[in-house]
């Protein structure tokens, strides 16, 4: 009887912990695909207009306490900054104890990790198209700093940086900002990239992306812009018109360790400027999502890169059902159009 009571109490404790867990964001694994879905219970996503802007200089009290900043003057959480990093007020991933549970067939993981906002400028109207390259370089350096810091957390498996811009990307706060997330699992997209890069390396003892970039340099028709260290191209696997892919020519696994320079920052600025020149119809410039993929710790066969996806099309039922993307503009034609806008 005593043994049975102990088992019941232990089970009740586990069920109690699970109920508490399921009240907060968590990841549940789809056993049919192996991919995780993030559930955010009771999250209200209806807020459309945020006023006053919490990211404008002088409104520092409207954000959580800053993590780091680049400053001209002033103290923490005060005006005088050029770039700020703060925790997201509505994080998907948040700090906490890492516990894993099973509900029958389903694996559940708390959405522990980090979710940070990089406020790129004190000025509300700044964009990467009108910022000087020196400013973009400083923003990139803050990205690298935050990636390096979050990778020290043993519960974080992947660190990702992304930037949404424009109404087509469903941006609620138009003030220039980016997001840095640290997740407890590696995302499906990153898993696929890691798998194919490692498979190629194990087979040929060479980096797959190094081989791809070499082939693109030999052909040249899909290159939009290049310099001694970096290449910007319209990849042959583009999912949407004018998709862009940027990577270092030399093998570099980690974005945060890359010695990127002003030429690289200028290339990113020019990429957005060219998109604005060819994709018209939006008052503040083309909507896009930019993502920085850097290697998880110890993944030396990875090759960091950046993808810029213009948000100019809605996915069809066929694309949603099959995950086949249908792109009406060949990459060679897209690259030619973009080159003319340099």
GROMACS .gro file of C-alpha atoms in nm:
model
  342
    1UNK     CA    1   0.000   0.000   0.000
    2UNK     CA    2   0.280   0.240   0.092
    3UNK     CA    3   0.458   0.162  -0.235
    4UNK     CA    4   0.137   0.226  -0.428
    5UNK     CA    5   0.091   0.563  -0.257
    6UNK     CA    6   0.445   0.666  -0.350
    7UNK     CA    7   0.379   0.574  -0.715
    8UNK     CA    8   0.054   0.771  -0.717
    9UNK     CA    9   0.220   1.076  -0.559
   10UNK     CA   10   0.504   1.058  -0.810
   11UNK     CA   11   0.255   1.034  -1.097
   12UNK     CA   12   0.053   1.326  -0.961
   13UNK     CA   13   0.371   1.534  -0.937
   14UNK     CA   14   0.459   1.458  -1.299
   15UNK     CA   15   0.105   1.539  -1.418
   16UNK     CA   16   0.112   1.863  -1.218
   17UNK     CA   17   0.443   1.963  -1.377
   18UNK     CA   18   0.303   1.881  -1.721
   19UNK     CA   19  -0.008   2.093  -1.664
   20UNK     CA   20   0.213   2.387  -1.565
   21UNK     CA   21   0.434   2.325  -1.869
   22UNK     CA   22   0.138   2.322  -2.110
   23UNK     CA   23   0.027   2.665  -1.989
   24UNK     CA   24   0.346   2.814  -2.139
   25UNK     CA   25   0.491   2.795  -2.492
   26UNK     CA   26   0.613   2.445  -2.576
   27UNK     CA   27   0.729   2.237  -2.871
   28UNK     CA   28   0.548   1.921  -2.973
   29UNK     CA   29   0.703   1.680  -3.222
   30UNK     CA   30   0.501   1.557  -3.518
   31UNK     CA   31   0.581   1.182  -3.525
   32UNK     CA   32   0.493   1.163  -3.897
   33UNK     CA   33   0.760   1.413  -4.003
   34UNK     CA   34   0.992   1.445  -3.701
   35UNK     CA   35   0.937   1.822  -3.710
   36UNK     CA   36   0.840   2.031  -3.408
   37UNK     CA   37   0.547   2.272  -3.385
   38UNK     CA   38   0.552   2.551  -3.127
   39UNK     CA   39   0.229   2.589  -2.932
   40UNK     CA   40   0.173   2.923  -2.757
   41UNK     CA   41  -0.137   2.886  -2.535
   42UNK     CA   42  -0.368   3.186  -2.503
   43UNK     CA   43  -0.144   3.410  -2.716
   44UNK     CA   44  -0.338   3.710  -2.848
   45UNK     CA   45  -0.196   3.811  -3.185
   46UNK     CA   46  -0.458   4.071  -3.273
   47UNK     CA   47  -0.264   4.383  -3.172
   48UNK     CA   48  -0.207   4.576  -3.497
   49UNK     CA   49  -0.093   4.924  -3.397
   50UNK     CA   50   0.158   4.985  -3.119
   51UNK     CA   51   0.169   5.348  -3.015
   52UNK     CA   52   0.384   5.510  -2.892
   53UNK     CA   53   0.670   5.319  -3.052
   54UNK     CA   54   0.865   5.144  -2.772
   55UNK     CA   55   1.182   5.136  -2.982
   56UNK     CA   56   1.219   5.510  -3.041
   57UNK     CA   57   1.485   5.698  -2.848
   58UNK     CA   58   1.333   5.843  -2.532
   59UNK     CA   59   1.093   5.547  -2.486
   60UNK     CA   60   1.349   5.316  -2.326
   61UNK     CA   61   1.117   5.253  -2.028
   62UNK     CA   62   0.869   5.086  -2.264
   63UNK     CA   63   1.109   4.795  -2.329
   64UNK     CA   64   1.257   4.539  -2.090
   65UNK     CA   65   1.598   4.629  -1.950
   66UNK     CA   66   1.861   4.630  -2.223
   67UNK     CA   67   2.107   4.344  -2.257
   68UNK     CA   68   2.373   4.543  -2.439
   69UNK     CA   69   2.401   4.865  -2.639
   70UNK     CA   70   2.631   5.073  -2.855
   71UNK     CA   71   2.626   5.429  -2.720
   72UNK     CA   72   2.740   5.780  -2.790
   73UNK     CA   73   2.658   5.885  -2.433
   74UNK     CA   74   2.419   5.817  -2.147
   75UNK     CA   75   2.380   5.518  -1.920
   76UNK     CA   76   2.195   5.188  -1.958
   77UNK     CA   77   1.829   5.221  -2.057
   78UNK     CA   78   1.871   5.590  -2.131
   79UNK     CA   79   1.887   5.795  -2.453
   80UNK     CA   80   2.222   5.830  -2.630
   81UNK     CA   81   2.237   5.482  -2.786
   82UNK     CA   82   2.297   5.383  -3.149
   83UNK     CA   83   2.196   5.014  -3.127
   84UNK     CA   84   2.021   4.834  -2.838
   85UNK     CA   85   1.953   4.468  -2.760
   86UNK     CA   86   1.656   4.396  -2.531
   87UNK     CA   87   1.451   4.086  -2.441
   88UNK     CA   88   1.131   4.042  -2.642
   89UNK     CA   89   0.823   4.135  -2.435
   90UNK     CA   90   0.631   3.847  -2.598
   91UNK     CA   91   0.897   3.580  -2.643
   92UNK     CA   92   0.848   3.248  -2.812
   93UNK     CA   93   1.156   3.109  -2.637
   94UNK     CA   94   1.224   3.216  -2.280
   95UNK     CA   95   1.472   3.135  -2.008
   96UNK     CA   96   1.378   2.840  -1.786
   97UNK     CA   97   1.455   2.487  -1.678
   98UNK     CA   98   1.482   2.237  -1.962
   99UNK     CA   99   1.253   1.938  -1.905
  100UNK     CA  100   1.125   1.689  -2.158
  101UNK     CA  101   0.799   1.494  -2.136
  102UNK     CA  102   0.613   1.233  -2.337
  103UNK     CA  103   0.237   1.220  -2.383
  104UNK     CA  104   0.202   0.876  -2.533
  105UNK     CA  105   0.341   0.905  -2.886
  106UNK     CA  106   0.416   1.276  -2.856
  107UNK     CA  107   0.741   1.430  -2.734
  108UNK     CA  108   0.704   1.768  -2.564
  109UNK     CA  109   0.978   2.019  -2.485
  110UNK     CA  110   0.935   2.351  -2.303
  111UNK     CA  111   1.014   2.647  -2.531
  112UNK     CA  112   1.318   2.744  -2.327
  113UNK     CA  113   1.592   2.953  -2.479
  114UNK     CA  114   1.615   3.319  -2.569
  115UNK     CA  115   1.423   3.572  -2.777
  116UNK     CA  116   1.588   3.912  -2.818
  117UNK     CA  117   1.517   4.226  -3.018
  118UNK     CA  118   1.801   4.421  -3.177
  119UNK     CA  119   1.680   4.781  -3.211
  120UNK     CA  120   1.894   4.895  -3.500
  121UNK     CA  121   1.859   5.273  -3.474
  122UNK     CA  122   1.714   5.540  -3.245
  123UNK     CA  123   1.546   5.689  -3.556
  124UNK     CA  124   1.208   5.545  -3.651
  125UNK     CA  125   1.242   5.606  -4.025
  126UNK     CA  126   1.580   5.440  -4.082
  127UNK     CA  127   1.599   5.143  -4.320
  128UNK     CA  128   1.888   4.935  -4.451
  129UNK     CA  129   1.839   5.109  -4.786
  130UNK     CA  130   1.900   5.457  -4.640
  131UNK     CA  131   2.149   5.371  -4.364
  132UNK     CA  132   2.522   5.416  -4.436
  133UNK     CA  133   2.725   5.097  -4.465
  134UNK     CA  134   2.907   5.187  -4.140
  135UNK     CA  135   2.574   5.171  -3.955
  136UNK     CA  136   2.485   4.831  -4.100
  137UNK     CA  137   2.833   4.704  -4.008
  138UNK     CA  138   2.770   4.806  -3.646
  139UNK     CA  139   2.436   4.623  -3.645
  140UNK     CA  140   2.607   4.311  -3.782
  141UNK     CA  141   2.867   4.330  -3.505
  142UNK     CA  142   2.587   4.331  -3.244
  143UNK     CA  143   2.437   4.025  -3.414
  144UNK     CA  144   2.771   3.849  -3.376
  145UNK     CA  145   2.803   3.950  -3.011
  146UNK     CA  146   2.458   3.817  -2.923
  147UNK     CA  147   2.508   3.492  -3.115
  148UNK     CA  148   2.837   3.427  -2.932
  149UNK     CA  149   2.681   3.499  -2.594
  150UNK     CA  150   2.373   3.280  -2.644
  151UNK     CA  151   2.584   2.988  -2.767
  152UNK     CA  152   2.734   2.967  -2.418
  153UNK     CA  153   2.398   2.838  -2.288
  154UNK     CA  154   2.406   2.459  -2.291
  155UNK     CA  155   2.028   2.435  -2.336
  156UNK     CA  156   2.039   2.629  -2.664
  157UNK     CA  157   2.096   2.411  -2.972
  158UNK     CA  158   2.063   2.676  -3.243
  159UNK     CA  159   2.095   3.055  -3.264
  160UNK     CA  160   1.925   3.230  -3.553
  161UNK     CA  161   1.901   3.594  -3.660
  162UNK     CA  162   1.619   3.718  -3.878
  163UNK     CA  163   1.485   4.053  -3.991
  164UNK     CA  164   1.135   4.123  -4.122
  165UNK     CA  165   1.062   4.445  -4.304
  166UNK     CA  166   0.742   4.586  -4.451
  167UNK     CA  167   0.370   4.526  -4.439
  168UNK     CA  168   0.402   4.210  -4.649
  169UNK     CA  169   0.612   4.057  -4.371
  170UNK     CA  170   0.340   4.138  -4.115
  171UNK     CA  171   0.565   4.370  -3.916
  172UNK     CA  172   0.376   4.525  -3.624
  173UNK     CA  173   0.645   4.771  -3.519
  174UNK     CA  174   0.790   4.951  -3.820
  175UNK     CA  175   1.089   5.087  -3.627
  176UNK     CA  176   1.402   4.915  -3.769
  177UNK     CA  177   1.477   4.601  -3.568
  178UNK     CA  178   1.585   4.239  -3.598
  179UNK     CA  179   1.532   3.928  -3.385
  180UNK     CA  180   1.785   3.688  -3.234
  181UNK     CA  181   1.646   3.358  -3.109
  182UNK     CA  182   1.809   3.070  -2.925
  183UNK     CA  183   1.606   2.748  -2.948
  184UNK     CA  184   1.627   2.417  -2.756
  185UNK     CA  185   1.607   2.217  -3.081
  186UNK     CA  186   1.755   2.264  -3.427
  187UNK     CA  187   1.493   2.391  -3.671
  188UNK     CA  188   1.379   2.166  -3.959
  189UNK     CA  189   1.536   2.401  -4.216
  190UNK     CA  190   1.869   2.393  -4.036
  191UNK     CA  191   1.855   2.016  -3.991
  192UNK     CA  192   1.821   1.971  -4.367
  193UNK     CA  193   2.109   2.209  -4.439
  194UNK     CA  194   2.334   2.034  -4.184
  195UNK     CA  195   2.246   1.691  -4.322
  196UNK     CA  196   2.330   1.772  -4.684
  197UNK     CA  197   2.646   1.966  -4.599
  198UNK     CA  198   2.774   1.681  -4.381
  199UNK     CA  199   2.678   1.417  -4.639
  200UNK     CA  200   2.872   1.600  -4.911
  201UNK     CA  201   3.171   1.655  -4.684
  202UNK     CA  202   3.184   1.289  -4.577
  203UNK     CA  203   3.163   1.180  -4.941
  204UNK     CA  204   3.406   1.425  -5.102
  205UNK     CA  205   3.595   1.583  -4.813
  206UNK     CA  206   3.485   1.923  -4.940
  207UNK     CA  207   3.227   2.180  -4.837
  208UNK     CA  208   2.910   2.159  -5.046
  209UNK     CA  209   2.853   2.535  -5.039
  210UNK     CA  210   3.216   2.603  -5.138
  211UNK     CA  211   3.156   2.379  -5.440
  212UNK     CA  212   2.829   2.556  -5.523
  213UNK     CA  213   2.990   2.901  -5.503
  214UNK     CA  214   3.279   2.785  -5.722
  215UNK     CA  215   3.036   2.659  -5.984
  216UNK     CA  216   2.838   2.983  -5.974
  217UNK     CA  217   3.159   3.186  -6.020
  218UNK     CA  218   3.255   2.977  -6.323
  219UNK     CA  219   2.912   3.030  -6.482
  220UNK     CA  220   2.848   3.383  -6.366
  221UNK     CA  221   2.496   3.428  -6.502
  222UNK     CA  222   2.332   3.411  -6.158
  223UNK     CA  223   2.581   3.640  -5.981
  224UNK     CA  224   2.433   3.976  -5.890
  225UNK     CA  225   2.738   4.123  -5.720
  226UNK     CA  226   3.070   4.002  -5.580
  227UNK     CA  227   3.394   4.127  -5.431
  228UNK     CA  228   3.712   3.960  -5.317
  229UNK     CA  229   3.551   3.797  -5.011
  230UNK     CA  230   3.174   3.769  -5.064
  231UNK     CA  231   2.925   3.676  -5.332
  232UNK     CA  232   2.561   3.778  -5.381
  233UNK     CA  233   2.360   3.566  -5.620
  234UNK     CA  234   2.011   3.467  -5.732
  235UNK     CA  235   2.026   3.098  -5.636
  236UNK     CA  236   1.903   2.844  -5.892
  237UNK     CA  237   1.670   2.704  -5.623
  238UNK     CA  238   1.499   3.042  -5.567
  239UNK     CA  239   1.150   2.995  -5.422
  240UNK     CA  240   1.024   3.341  -5.517
  241UNK     CA  241   1.127   3.603  -5.774
  242UNK     CA  242   1.440   3.799  -5.676
  243UNK     CA  243   1.536   3.575  -5.384
  244UNK     CA  244   1.897   3.648  -5.283
  245UNK     CA  245   2.173   3.438  -5.130
  246UNK     CA  246   2.491   3.585  -4.976
  247UNK     CA  247   2.793   3.393  -4.847
  248UNK     CA  248   3.167   3.427  -4.792
  249UNK     CA  249   3.378   3.280  -5.071
  250UNK     CA  250   3.615   3.117  -4.822
  251UNK     CA  251   3.491   2.840  -4.594
  252UNK     CA  252   3.363   2.998  -4.271
  253UNK     CA  253   3.127   2.799  -4.045
  254UNK     CA  254   3.045   3.075  -3.796
  255UNK     CA  255   2.897   3.413  -3.884
  256UNK     CA  256   2.988   3.547  -3.540
  257UNK     CA  257   3.358   3.473  -3.601
  258UNK     CA  258   3.366   3.613  -3.954
  259UNK     CA  259   3.588   3.919  -4.013
  260UNK     CA  260   3.320   4.090  -4.222
  261UNK     CA  261   3.408   4.441  -4.337
  262UNK     CA  262   3.244   4.755  -4.473
  263UNK     CA  263   3.237   4.602  -4.822
  264UNK     CA  264   3.015   4.325  -4.691
  265UNK     CA  265   2.786   4.575  -4.514
  266UNK     CA  266   2.769   4.777  -4.838
  267UNK     CA  267   2.674   4.460  -5.029
  268UNK     CA  268   2.378   4.403  -4.795
  269UNK     CA  269   2.272   4.766  -4.832
  270UNK     CA  270   2.295   4.738  -5.211
  271UNK     CA  271   2.094   4.415  -5.207
  272UNK     CA  272   1.799   4.591  -5.042
  273UNK     CA  273   1.838   4.896  -5.266
  274UNK     CA  274   1.826   4.675  -5.578
  275UNK     CA  275   1.516   4.494  -5.450
  276UNK     CA  276   1.345   4.828  -5.397
  277UNK     CA  277   1.430   4.924  -5.754
  278UNK     CA  278   1.275   4.615  -5.915
  279UNK     CA  279   0.986   4.535  -5.677
  280UNK     CA  280   0.758   4.836  -5.667
  281UNK     CA  281   0.414   4.907  -5.527
  282UNK     CA  282   0.492   4.938  -5.155
  283UNK     CA  283   0.522   5.289  -5.017
  284UNK     CA  284   0.817   5.216  -4.787
  285UNK     CA  285   1.001   4.970  -5.012
  286UNK     CA  286   0.976   4.598  -5.072
  287UNK     CA  287   0.877   4.371  -4.783
  288UNK     CA  288   1.132   4.100  -4.712
  289UNK     CA  289   1.263   3.849  -4.461
  290UNK     CA  290   1.639   3.822  -4.413
  291UNK     CA  291   1.780   3.524  -4.224
  292UNK     CA  292   2.136   3.460  -4.106
  293UNK     CA  293   2.229   3.092  -4.080
  294UNK     CA  294   2.536   3.024  -3.867
  295UNK     CA  295   2.673   2.686  -3.759
  296UNK     CA  296   2.571   2.534  -3.428
  297UNK     CA  297   2.867   2.472  -3.200
  298UNK     CA  298   3.119   2.219  -3.337
  299UNK     CA  299   2.965   2.205  -3.688
  300UNK     CA  300   3.282   2.287  -3.880
  301UNK     CA  301   3.146   2.150  -4.209
  302UNK     CA  302   2.875   2.417  -4.215
  303UNK     CA  303   2.920   2.736  -4.423
  304UNK     CA  304   2.737   3.042  -4.294
  305UNK     CA  305   2.512   3.231  -4.531
  306UNK     CA  306   2.229   3.483  -4.554
  307UNK     CA  307   1.900   3.445  -4.739
  308UNK     CA  308   1.682   3.741  -4.838
  309UNK     CA  309   1.327   3.647  -4.937
  310UNK     CA  310   1.107   3.921  -5.090
  311UNK     CA  311   0.755   3.882  -4.950
  312UNK     CA  312   0.583   3.936  -5.283
  313UNK     CA  313   0.370   3.625  -5.332
  314UNK     CA  314   0.113   3.417  -5.149
  315UNK     CA  315   0.162   3.044  -5.148
  316UNK     CA  316  -0.087   2.838  -5.348
  317UNK     CA  317  -0.274   2.535  -5.215
  318UNK     CA  318  -0.041   2.316  -5.423
  319UNK     CA  319   0.267   2.469  -5.259
  320UNK     CA  320   0.122   2.431  -4.909
  321UNK     CA  321   0.018   2.070  -4.973
  322UNK     CA  322   0.341   1.952  -5.136
  323UNK     CA  323   0.612   2.195  -5.013
  324UNK     CA  324   0.704   2.236  -5.383
  325UNK     CA  325   0.767   2.606  -5.448
  326UNK     CA  326   0.658   2.743  -5.785
  327UNK     CA  327   0.873   3.033  -5.907
  328UNK     CA  328   0.765   3.206  -6.232
  329UNK     CA  329   1.098   3.392  -6.277
  330UNK     CA  330   1.416   3.199  -6.365
  331UNK     CA  331   1.714   3.293  -6.146
  332UNK     CA  332   1.927   3.393  -6.446
  333UNK     CA  333   1.667   3.651  -6.553
  334UNK     CA  334   1.628   3.779  -6.196
  335UNK     CA  335   2.004   3.827  -6.163
  336UNK     CA  336   2.021   4.014  -6.494
  337UNK     CA  337   1.741   4.251  -6.390
  338UNK     CA  338   1.902   4.314  -6.050
  339UNK     CA  339   2.250   4.374  -6.196
  340UNK     CA  340   2.109   4.658  -6.405
  341UNK     CA  341   1.994   4.831  -6.084
  342UNK     CA  342   2.337   4.844  -5.918
   0.00000   0.00000   0.00000
